[in-house]
XYZ file of C-alpha atoms in Angstrom:
113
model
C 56.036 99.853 87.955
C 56.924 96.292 87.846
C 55.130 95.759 84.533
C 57.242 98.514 83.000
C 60.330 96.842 83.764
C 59.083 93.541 82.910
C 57.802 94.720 79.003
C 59.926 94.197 76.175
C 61.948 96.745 74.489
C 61.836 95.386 71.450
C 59.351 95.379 68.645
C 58.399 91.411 67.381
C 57.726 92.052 63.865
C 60.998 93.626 63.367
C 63.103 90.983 65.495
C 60.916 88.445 62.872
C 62.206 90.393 60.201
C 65.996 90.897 61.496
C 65.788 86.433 62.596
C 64.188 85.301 58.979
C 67.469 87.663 57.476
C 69.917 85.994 59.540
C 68.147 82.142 58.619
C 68.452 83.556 55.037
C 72.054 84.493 54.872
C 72.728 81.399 57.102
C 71.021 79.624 54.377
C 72.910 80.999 51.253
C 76.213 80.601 53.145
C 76.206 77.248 53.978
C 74.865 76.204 50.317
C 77.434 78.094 48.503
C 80.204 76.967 50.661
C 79.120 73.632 49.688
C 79.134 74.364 46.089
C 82.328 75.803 46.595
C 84.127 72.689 48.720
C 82.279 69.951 45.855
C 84.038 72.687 42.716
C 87.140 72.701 44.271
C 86.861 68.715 45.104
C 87.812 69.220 49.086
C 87.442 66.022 51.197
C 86.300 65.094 54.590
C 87.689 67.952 56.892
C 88.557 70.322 54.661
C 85.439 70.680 53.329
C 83.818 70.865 57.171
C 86.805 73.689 57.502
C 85.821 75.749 54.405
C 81.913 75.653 55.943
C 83.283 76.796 59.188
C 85.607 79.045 58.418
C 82.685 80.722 55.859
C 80.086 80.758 58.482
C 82.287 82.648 60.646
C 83.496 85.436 57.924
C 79.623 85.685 57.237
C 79.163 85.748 60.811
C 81.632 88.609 61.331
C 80.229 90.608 58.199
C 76.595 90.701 59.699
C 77.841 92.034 63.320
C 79.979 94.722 61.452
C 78.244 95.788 58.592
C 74.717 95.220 59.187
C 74.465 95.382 63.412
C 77.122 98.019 64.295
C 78.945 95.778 66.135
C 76.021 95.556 68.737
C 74.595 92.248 66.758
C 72.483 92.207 70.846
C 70.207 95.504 69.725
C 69.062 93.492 66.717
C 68.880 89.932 68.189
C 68.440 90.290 71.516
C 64.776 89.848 73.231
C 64.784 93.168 74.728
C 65.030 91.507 78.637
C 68.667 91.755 78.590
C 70.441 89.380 76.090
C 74.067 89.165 76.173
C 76.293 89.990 73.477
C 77.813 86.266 73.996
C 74.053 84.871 73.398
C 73.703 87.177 70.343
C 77.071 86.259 68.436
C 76.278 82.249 68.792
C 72.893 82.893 68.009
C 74.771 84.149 64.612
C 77.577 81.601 64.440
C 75.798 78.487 65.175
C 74.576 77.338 61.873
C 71.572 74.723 62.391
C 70.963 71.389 61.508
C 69.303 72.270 58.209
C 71.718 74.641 57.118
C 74.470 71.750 57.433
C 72.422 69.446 55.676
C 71.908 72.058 52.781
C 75.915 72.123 52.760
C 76.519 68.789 52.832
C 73.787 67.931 49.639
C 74.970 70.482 47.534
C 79.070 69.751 48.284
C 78.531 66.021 47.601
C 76.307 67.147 44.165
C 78.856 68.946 43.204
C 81.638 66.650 44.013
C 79.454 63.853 42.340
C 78.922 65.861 39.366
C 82.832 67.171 38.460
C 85.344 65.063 39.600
């Protein structure tokens, strides 16, 4: 009985599948809000703003168009993960993906202005 309860509700391969899509669009975000910070030539914090405020509209897209607004059924572990741990799972963007937006704003801004 207690090895029932203990099992996981949710199938691996797909939460692989559903976590490699969310690195992906995490990805593409934070490299095209650089592109778009070094185009329009923003500086210091505005550019940091533009990343944040585009991870969070890509953030809120993924919860309501692609999760139902449950984003914990398709990011959870299947033990009990909190909405809360779901969303910043979503919103926090990772060392590499800040990297990736800080090369390709400072290309950009390099290469125009």
């Amino acid at each position: 009985m207690e090895e029932q309860q203990s099992a996981s509700l949710i199938y691996g391969p797909h939460l692989q599948s559903n976590l490699s899509t969310i690195f992906s669009i995490k990805f593409l975000t934070a490299v095209f809000s650089g592109a778009t910070a070094g185009v329009m030539g923003l500086t210091n914090l505005e550019g940091f703003f533009l990343f944040a405020l585009s991870t969070i509209f890509c953030a809120s897209l993924v919860v309501l168009l692609k999760c139902g607004s449950n984003p914990k059924l398709y990011l959870g572990d299947g033990k009990g993960t909190s909405t809360k741990a779901a969303l910043m799972q979503l919103l926090i963007p990772g060392v590499d993906n800040v990297f990736g937006f800080i090369l390709t704003w400072t290309l950009l801004y390099g290469v125009i202005h």
